[in-house]
CSV table of C-alpha atoms and ligand atoms in Angstrom, one decimal:
chain,number,residue,atom,x,y,z
A,1,MET,CA,0.4,-0.4,0.0
A,2,THR,CA,1.1,3.7,-1.0
A,3,SER,CA,2.1,6.3,2.1
A,4,ILE,CA,0.9,9.5,2.3
A,5,ALA,CA,4.1,11.2,3.0
A,6,GLY,CA,6.4,8.3,2.2
A,7,ARG,CA,7.8,7.8,6.1
A,8,SER,CA,9.3,5.0,7.8
A,9,ASP,CA,8.2,2.8,10.4
A,10,ALA,CA,11.4,4.7,12.5
A,11,GLU,CA,10.0,7.7,11.3
A,12,LEU,CA,6.6,7.3,12.9
A,13,HIS,CA,8.1,5.3,16.2
A,14,THR,CA,9.8,8.8,16.9
A,15,GLU,CA,6.9,10.6,16.2
A,16,LEU,CA,5.0,8.6,18.7
A,17,LEU,CA,7.3,9.4,21.0
A,18,ARG,CA,7.8,13.0,20.9
A,19,ASP,CA,3.9,12.9,21.2
A,20,VAL,CA,3.6,10.9,23.8
A,21,ALA,CA,7.0,12.8,25.8
A,22,CYS,CA,5.6,16.6,25.1
A,23,GLY,CA,1.9,16.0,26.0
A,24,LEU,CA,2.5,13.8,28.9
A,25,SER,CA,4.5,16.4,30.6
A,26,ARG,CA,2.4,19.0,29.9
A,27,PRO,CA,0.1,20.3,32.8
A,28,GLN,CA,-3.2,19.0,31.3
A,29,LYS,CA,-2.3,15.4,30.1
A,30,GLU,CA,-2.4,15.3,26.5
A,31,LEU,CA,-2.2,12.2,23.3
A,32,PRO,CA,-3.3,12.8,20.3
A,33,PRO,CA,-6.5,10.9,19.3
A,34,LYS,CA,-4.7,8.7,15.7
A,35,TYR,CA,-3.2,6.5,18.0
A,36,PHE,CA,-6.4,5.3,19.3
A,37,TYR,CA,-6.7,3.3,16.1
A,38,ASP,CA,-5.1,0.5,15.3
A,39,ARG,CA,-7.0,-2.4,14.6
A,40,ARG,CA,-8.6,-3.1,17.2
A,41,GLY,CA,-9.2,0.8,18.2
A,42,SER,CA,-10.2,0.1,14.5
A,43,GLU,CA,-12.8,-2.8,15.4
A,44,LEU,CA,-14.3,-0.8,18.6
A,45,PHE,CA,-14.6,2.3,16.6
A,46,ASP,CA,-17.0,0.8,14.3
A,47,GLU,CA,-18.6,-1.5,17.3
A,48,ILE,CA,-19.1,2.7,18.7
A,49,THR,CA,-20.7,3.3,15.0
A,50,ARG,CA,-23.4,0.3,15.4
A,51,LEU,CA,-24.4,1.9,19.7
A,52,PRO,CA,-28.0,3.2,20.0
A,53,GLU,CA,-26.6,6.1,21.8
A,54,TYR,CA,-24.1,7.2,19.4
A,55,TYR,CA,-26.7,9.1,16.8
A,56,LEU,CA,-23.8,10.7,14.4
A,57,THR,CA,-23.5,7.6,12.5
A,58,ARG,CA,-27.1,7.1,11.9
A,59,ALA,CA,-27.6,11.0,11.0
A,60,GLU,CA,-25.1,11.0,8.5
A,61,ARG,CA,-25.8,7.6,6.6
A,62,ALA,CA,-29.8,9.0,6.7
A,63,LEU,CA,-28.4,12.5,4.7
A,64,LEU,CA,-26.0,10.3,2.2
A,65,ASP,CA,-28.8,8.3,1.5
A,66,CYS,CA,-30.8,10.9,-0.1
A,67,TRP,CA,-28.4,13.4,-0.8
A,68,SER,CA,-25.3,10.9,-2.5
A,69,GLY,CA,-27.4,10.8,-5.9
A,70,PRO,CA,-28.3,13.9,-6.1
A,71,LEU,CA,-25.5,15.4,-5.5
A,72,MET,CA,-22.6,12.6,-7.7
A,73,ALA,CA,-25.6,13.4,-10.3
A,74,ALA,CA,-24.9,17.7,-10.6
A,75,LEU,CA,-20.7,17.2,-10.2
A,76,ARG,CA,-19.9,14.0,-11.9
A,77,PRO,CA,-16.7,13.1,-10.1
A,78,ALA,CA,-14.1,10.9,-11.6
A,79,ALA,CA,-12.5,10.6,-8.1
A,80,LEU,CA,-13.7,11.0,-4.9
A,81,VAL,CA,-10.5,11.4,-1.7
A,82,GLU,CA,-12.2,9.8,1.5
A,83,LEU,CA,-10.0,11.5,3.9
A,84,GLY,CA,-9.6,8.9,7.7
A,85,ALA,CA,-12.2,6.6,5.9
A,86,GLY,CA,-12.4,4.2,8.4
A,87,SER,CA,-14.5,1.1,6.8
A,88,ALA,CA,-16.0,3.2,4.8
A,89,ASP,CA,-19.4,2.1,5.4
A,90,LYS,CA,-21.5,5.2,4.8
A,91,THR,CA,-18.8,5.9,1.8
A,92,ARG,CA,-20.5,3.9,-0.7
A,93,PHE,CA,-23.3,5.7,-0.7
A,94,LEU,CA,-21.6,8.1,-2.4
A,95,LEU,CA,-19.3,5.4,-4.4
A,96,ASP,CA,-22.5,3.9,-5.5
A,97,ALA,CA,-24.1,7.6,-6.9
A,98,MET,CA,-20.6,7.6,-8.3
A,99,VAL,CA,-20.9,5.0,-10.5
A,100,TYR,CA,-24.2,5.2,-11.4
A,101,ALA,CA,-23.6,8.9,-12.6
A,102,GLY,CA,-21.1,7.0,-14.5
A,103,SER,CA,-18.3,9.5,-14.1
A,104,GLY,CA,-16.1,7.9,-11.0
A,105,ALA,CA,-13.0,5.9,-11.9
A,106,LEU,CA,-11.2,6.4,-9.1
A,107,TYR,CA,-11.1,5.9,-4.8
A,108,VAL,CA,-8.7,6.8,-2.9
A,109,PRO,CA,-9.6,6.3,1.3
A,110,ILE,CA,-6.5,7.8,3.1
A,111,ASP,CA,-6.4,6.9,7.0
A,112,VAL,CA,-3.8,6.0,9.8
A,113,SER,CA,-5.0,2.6,10.6
A,114,ALA,CA,-2.6,0.6,7.9
A,115,GLU,CA,-4.3,-3.0,8.4
A,116,PHE,CA,-7.9,-1.7,8.9
A,117,LEU,CA,-7.4,0.4,6.1
A,118,ASP,CA,-6.1,-2.9,3.4
A,119,GLU,CA,-9.3,-4.7,4.2
A,120,THR,CA,-11.2,-1.6,3.6
A,121,ALA,CA,-9.8,-1.4,-0.1
A,122,ALA,CA,-9.8,-5.6,-0.9
A,123,ARG,CA,-13.1,-5.4,-0.6
A,124,LEU,CA,-14.2,-2.5,-2.4
A,125,ARG,CA,-12.0,-3.8,-5.1
A,126,ASP,CA,-14.7,-6.8,-4.8
A,127,GLU,CA,-17.5,-4.4,-4.6
A,128,TYR,CA,-16.6,-2.1,-7.1
A,129,PRO,CA,-14.9,-3.6,-10.2
A,130,THR,CA,-15.0,-0.5,-12.3
A,131,LEU,CA,-13.6,2.1,-10.3
A,132,GLY,CA,-9.4,2.1,-9.3
A,133,ILE,CA,-9.2,1.5,-5.6
A,134,GLU,CA,-6.1,3.5,-4.2
A,135,PRO,CA,-5.5,2.9,-0.5
A,136,LEU,CA,-2.8,5.8,1.1
A,137,VAL,CA,-2.1,5.3,4.8
A,138,GLY,CA,-0.5,7.9,6.6
A,139,ASP,CA,-1.7,11.6,8.7
A,140,ILE,CA,-4.0,13.3,7.1
A,141,ALA,CA,-3.1,16.2,9.5
A,142,ALA,CA,0.2,16.4,6.8
A,143,PRO,CA,0.0,18.3,3.9
A,144,LEU,CA,-1.7,16.0,0.9
A,145,GLY,CA,0.2,15.0,-1.6
A,146,PHE,CA,-2.3,13.9,-4.9
A,147,GLY,CA,-2.9,17.2,-6.0
A,148,SER,CA,-2.9,17.2,-9.7
A,149,ALA,CA,-2.9,13.3,-10.5
A,150,LEU,CA,-6.2,13.2,-9.7
A,151,PRO,CA,-8.4,12.8,-12.5
A,152,ALA,CA,-10.6,15.5,-12.2
A,153,PRO,CA,-13.2,17.3,-11.1
A,154,ALA,CA,-12.5,15.3,-7.9
A,155,ILE,CA,-14.8,15.6,-4.8
A,156,ILE,CA,-12.6,15.6,-1.5
A,157,ALA,CA,-14.6,13.8,1.5
A,158,PHE,CA,-14.8,14.3,5.2
A,159,LEU,CA,-17.1,12.3,6.9
A,160,GLY,CA,-18.1,10.8,9.7
A,161,SER,CA,-17.1,14.7,12.0
A,162,THR,CA,-13.0,14.0,12.4
A,163,ILE,CA,-13.1,17.3,12.2
A,164,GLY,CA,-14.4,17.8,14.8
A,165,ASN,CA,-11.0,15.9,16.6
A,166,PHE,CA,-8.2,18.2,15.9
A,167,ASP,CA,-8.6,21.9,17.7
A,168,PRO,CA,-9.7,24.9,15.8
A,169,ALA,CA,-5.7,25.7,15.2
A,170,GLY,CA,-5.6,21.9,13.6
A,171,ALA,CA,-9.1,22.0,11.9
A,172,SER,CA,-7.9,24.9,9.9
A,173,ARG,CA,-4.9,23.6,9.1
A,174,LEU,CA,-5.8,20.4,7.7
A,175,LEU,CA,-9.4,22.9,5.7
A,176,ARG,CA,-5.3,25.2,3.8
A,177,ASN,CA,-4.8,21.1,2.9
A,178,VAL,CA,-7.4,20.6,1.6
A,179,ALA,CA,-7.8,23.6,-0.9
A,180,ASP,CA,-4.4,23.5,-1.4
A,181,ALA,CA,-5.2,19.7,-2.9
A,182,MET,CA,-7.7,21.2,-5.0
A,183,ARG,CA,-8.4,22.8,-8.3
A,184,PRO,CA,-11.3,24.5,-9.4
A,185,GLY,CA,-13.6,22.2,-10.1
A,186,ASP,CA,-12.9,20.2,-6.9
A,187,ARG,CA,-15.1,20.2,-4.3
A,188,PHE,CA,-15.1,19.7,-0.5
A,189,LEU,CA,-17.3,17.3,1.0
A,190,LEU,CA,-17.6,17.5,4.8
A,191,GLY,CA,-19.7,16.1,7.6
A,192,ALA,CA,-19.8,18.0,11.1
A,193,ASP,CA,-22.1,17.2,14.0
A,194,LEU,CA,-24.5,20.1,15.3
A,195,ARG,CA,-25.1,21.6,18.2
A,196,LYS,CA,-27.7,20.1,20.6
A,197,ASP,CA,-29.2,19.1,23.8
A,198,PRO,CA,-25.8,18.5,25.5
A,199,ARG,CA,-27.2,15.3,27.2
A,200,LEU,CA,-27.7,13.6,23.6
A,201,ILE,CA,-24.6,14.4,23.2
A,202,GLU,CA,-23.1,12.7,26.7
A,203,ARG,CA,-24.6,10.0,26.4
A,204,ALA,CA,-23.2,9.6,22.6
A,205,TYR,CA,-19.8,9.4,24.7
A,206,ASN,CA,-21.0,8.1,27.6
A,207,ASP,CA,-22.8,4.6,25.8
A,208,SER,CA,-24.3,1.6,28.8
A,209,GLN,CA,-22.5,-1.3,27.2
A,210,GLY,CA,-19.0,0.5,28.0
A,211,VAL,CA,-17.5,0.1,24.0
A,212,THR,CA,-16.5,4.1,24.1
A,213,ALA,CA,-14.8,3.7,27.2
A,214,GLU,CA,-12.7,0.5,26.3
A,215,PHE,CA,-12.7,2.6,22.8
A,216,ASN,CA,-10.7,5.0,25.3
A,217,LEU,CA,-7.9,2.7,27.4
A,218,ASN,CA,-7.2,1.3,24.1
A,219,VAL,CA,-4.9,4.2,23.2
A,220,LEU,CA,-3.1,2.4,26.9
A,221,ARG,CA,-3.0,-0.8,25.1
A,222,VAL,CA,-1.5,0.9,21.5
A,223,LEU,CA,1.5,2.2,23.9
A,224,ASN,CA,1.2,-0.5,25.9
A,225,ARG,CA,2.9,-2.7,22.4
A,226,GLU,CA,4.8,0.0,20.5
A,227,LEU,CA,6.6,1.6,23.5
A,228,GLY,CA,7.2,-0.9,25.8
A,229,ALA,CA,4.8,1.1,28.4
A,230,ASP,CA,3.6,-0.5,31.7
A,231,PHE,CA,0.2,1.3,31.7
A,232,ASP,CA,-2.3,-0.3,34.1
A,233,LEU,CA,-5.9,-0.1,32.7
A,234,SER,CA,-8.0,-0.9,35.4
A,235,ARG,CA,-6.5,1.9,36.7
A,236,PHE,CA,-7.6,4.6,34.0
A,237,GLU,CA,-11.1,5.3,34.4
A,238,HIS,CA,-13.5,6.5,31.1
A,239,ARG,CA,-14.9,9.7,31.6
A,240,ALA,CA,-16.4,12.3,28.5
A,241,PHE,CA,-17.8,15.6,29.3
A,242,TYR,CA,-19.4,18.8,27.3
A,243,ASP,CA,-18.0,21.7,27.5
A,244,ARG,CA,-20.7,23.9,26.6
A,245,ALA,CA,-18.1,27.5,26.3
A,246,LEU,CA,-16.2,25.4,23.4
A,247,HIS,CA,-19.0,23.3,22.2
A,248,ARG,CA,-17.3,20.4,22.2
A,249,ILE,CA,-16.7,16.5,24.4
A,250,GLU,CA,-13.4,16.1,25.5
A,251,MET,CA,-13.1,12.9,26.9
A,252,HIS,CA,-10.0,11.9,29.9
A,253,LEU,CA,-8.8,9.3,31.4
A,254,VAL,CA,-8.7,9.5,34.4
A,255,SER,CA,-6.5,7.8,37.1
A,256,THR,CA,-7.8,6.2,39.2
A,257,ASP,CA,-5.0,7.0,42.6
A,258,ASP,CA,-1.8,8.5,42.7
A,259,GLN,CA,0.5,5.8,39.9
A,260,VAL,CA,3.8,6.3,37.7
A,261,VAL,CA,4.0,5.0,34.5
A,262,ARG,CA,7.2,4.0,33.1
A,263,ILE,CA,7.3,4.7,29.8
A,264,PRO,CA,11.0,3.5,28.4
A,265,SER,CA,12.7,6.1,26.4
A,266,VAL,CA,10.2,8.4,27.4
A,267,GLY,CA,11.3,8.4,31.2
A,268,ASN,CA,8.6,7.7,34.5
A,269,VAL,CA,5.3,9.8,34.2
A,270,ARG,CA,3.9,10.5,37.6
A,271,PHE,CA,-0.1,10.5,38.4
A,272,ALA,CA,-2.3,11.7,40.9
A,273,GLY,CA,-5.3,9.9,42.3
A,274,GLY,CA,-7.9,12.0,40.1
A,275,GLU,CA,-5.3,13.7,37.7
A,276,SER,CA,-6.1,13.0,34.0
A,277,ILE,CA,-5.0,12.2,30.0
A,278,ARG,CA,-7.3,14.2,27.9
A,279,THR,CA,-7.5,11.9,24.8
A,280,GLU,CA,-9.7,13.6,22.6
A,281,ILE,CA,-12.4,16.4,21.8
A,282,SER,CA,-15.0,16.4,19.2
A,283,GLY,CA,-16.1,19.8,18.2
A,284,LYS,CA,-19.4,20.1,17.7
A,285,TYR,CA,-20.5,22.9,14.8
A,286,ASP,CA,-23.4,25.4,13.5
A,287,ARG,CA,-23.5,27.0,10.2
A,288,GLU,CA,-21.3,29.9,11.2
A,289,SER,CA,-18.8,28.0,12.9
A,290,ILE,CA,-18.1,25.8,10.0
A,291,ALA,CA,-18.7,28.6,7.4
A,292,ARG,CA,-15.7,30.5,9.5
A,293,LEU,CA,-13.9,27.7,9.0
A,294,LEU,CA,-14.4,27.4,5.6
A,295,SER,CA,-13.3,30.8,4.7
A,296,ALA,CA,-10.0,30.9,6.9
A,297,ALA,CA,-9.1,28.0,4.3
A,298,ASN,CA,-10.8,30.1,1.5
A,299,MET,CA,-13.7,28.0,0.7
A,300,ARG,CA,-16.9,28.7,0.7
A,301,ALA,CA,-19.9,26.5,1.5
A,302,ASP,CA,-22.6,25.6,-2.0
A,303,ARG,CA,-24.8,23.4,-0.2
A,304,TRP,CA,-25.7,23.1,3.4
A,305,ILE,CA,-27.7,20.3,3.8
A,306,THR,CA,-29.4,18.8,6.8
A,307,ASP,CA,-32.3,16.6,8.8
A,308,ALA,CA,-35.3,18.0,9.9
A,309,ALA,CA,-33.8,18.5,13.4
A,310,SER,CA,-30.7,19.5,12.6
A,311,THR,CA,-28.9,16.9,14.1
A,312,TYR,CA,-26.2,16.2,11.4
A,313,ALA,CA,-25.0,18.9,8.2
A,314,LEU,CA,-23.7,17.3,5.2
A,315,VAL,CA,-21.7,20.3,3.7
A,316,VAL,CA,-20.5,20.7,-0.4
A,317,ALA,CA,-17.6,23.7,-0.6
A,318,SER,CA,-15.8,24.8,-3.0
A,319,LEU,CA,-12.8,27.2,-3.5
A,320,ASP,CA,-13.5,31.0,-3.0
A,321,HIS,CA,-12.2,31.9,-6.2
A,322,ASP,CA,-13.9,28.6,-8.9
A,323,VAL,CA,-15.9,30.3,-11.0
A,324,ASP,CA,-16.5,26.7,-12.0
A,325,PRO,CA,-20.8,26.6,-12.9
A,326,ARG,CA,-21.7,23.9,-10.5
A,327,SER,CA,-22.7,23.1,-7.5
B,401,LIG,N1,-15.3,8.1,8.0
B,401,LIG,C1,-15.4,7.2,8.8
B,401,LIG,C2,-14.4,7.0,10.3
B,401,LIG,C3,-14.5,7.9,11.8
B,401,LIG,S1,-13.5,7.6,12.5
B,401,LIG,C4,-16.8,7.3,9.4
B,401,LIG,O1,-17.1,8.3,9.0
B,401,LIG,O2,-16.6,6.0,10.3
B,401,LIG,C5,-12.2,8.5,12.6
B,401,LIG,C6,-11.3,7.5,11.2
B,401,LIG,O3,-10.3,8.6,11.0
B,401,LIG,C7,-10.7,5.8,11.5
B,401,LIG,O4,-10.3,5.6,10.9
B,401,LIG,C8,-9.0,6.8,12.3
B,401,LIG,O5,-7.7,6.0,11.5
B,401,LIG,C9,-8.7,7.3,10.9
B,401,LIG,N2,-8.2,9.1,11.9
B,401,LIG,C10,-7.7,9.4,13.0
B,401,LIG,N3,-6.9,10.4,13.2
B,401,LIG,C11,-6.1,9.9,11.9
B,401,LIG,C12,-5.2,11.1,11.3
B,401,LIG,N4,-4.0,12.1,11.7
B,401,LIG,N5,-4.5,11.0,9.4
B,401,LIG,C13,-4.7,9.7,8.9
B,401,LIG,N6,-6.1,8.7,9.6
B,401,LIG,C14,-6.9,9.5,10.5
B,402,LIG,C1,-14.3,9.3,14.7
B,402,LIG,N1,-14.7,10.6,15.4
B,402,LIG,C2,-15.3,11.5,14.7
B,402,LIG,C3,-15.9,9.9,16.5
B,402,LIG,C4,-15.9,11.0,17.1
B,402,LIG,O1,-17.5,11.2,17.3
B,402,LIG,O2,-15.3,11.9,18.3
B,402,LIG,C5,-14.6,9.5,18.1
B,402,LIG,C6,-15.6,9.1,18.7
B,402,LIG,N2,-14.9,8.9,20.3
B,402,LIG,C7,-15.6,8.5,21.3
B,402,LIG,N3,-16.5,8.6,20.1
B,402,LIG,C8,-16.4,8.1,18.9
């Protein structure tokens, strides 16, 4: 499989060490959420998408079911690139419609979860024999290198509200990288979870079966395996709450007691009882905050598609200076 930025295993290991050393030395200890997604983490996320409390995937699926046909018929893309594709389950609505429109030639799923991505690509090759399926392993926070190599026009999709897992500066950088990779006539398709009753949001991240807690703890399993750390998972607890001022979920792992964790090449990391590692943020949006994000990346929303209850939005965006009449 091709790597997006051509990084070796040794470079990835060095990056992990640096992220862990920096993140765990901050006053509020932090870990980047991309480290959730080894094979088990990707499977746990898939399980989350089927939980009764996790409304996001169902809401986005319903919108894609309704709108993929009309969008693809209007845009007639030759290529679909997907950032953080995962199992690409909902993407099939877009792929079906792209094939039906008769324009589609190529699908490029991009993800950090290499093994999982490989399996997704193998399944899609069986299901879509007329499409080229060219997965890219890599970090979507890095500049997107595909640029002019794509058949035109292309749609770059970023679904699942994964944009919310980036802080505002990171999200802006990512969208600027998307804009840099777009040519006139290309479109950006964003899926975003919308602001709503905080109780509904908090329930989605505190499910009754404890799958989200397992997903959260999985990052410690990754550090134990990849760095030889000795995190005792029974001494950390899942906590997720909605910050109403910042409009975001924060997910933490809370140390149950005073403890010292040994991480070779990083050192001994001390935790007081009740102290936490912030493992993920998940931002929630409204029309204005999405418009601001797009505008900072020199993009504008051509279409805002939402359900009757404004649970979730699909946004079709183009470059500010794009004079292409389609939308
Ligand atoms: N798009 C799918 C999956 C969302 S889960 C859906 O809507 O259901 C988030 C996905 O993004 C995971 O597959 C994870 O491996 C990937 N991911 C998270 N951070 C990433 C990063 N920095 N670079 C590349 N992929 C990332
Ligand atoms: C992938 N991402 C959009 C999910 C979210 O809702 O922020 C990850 C997740 N974390 C806990 N549950 C799901």
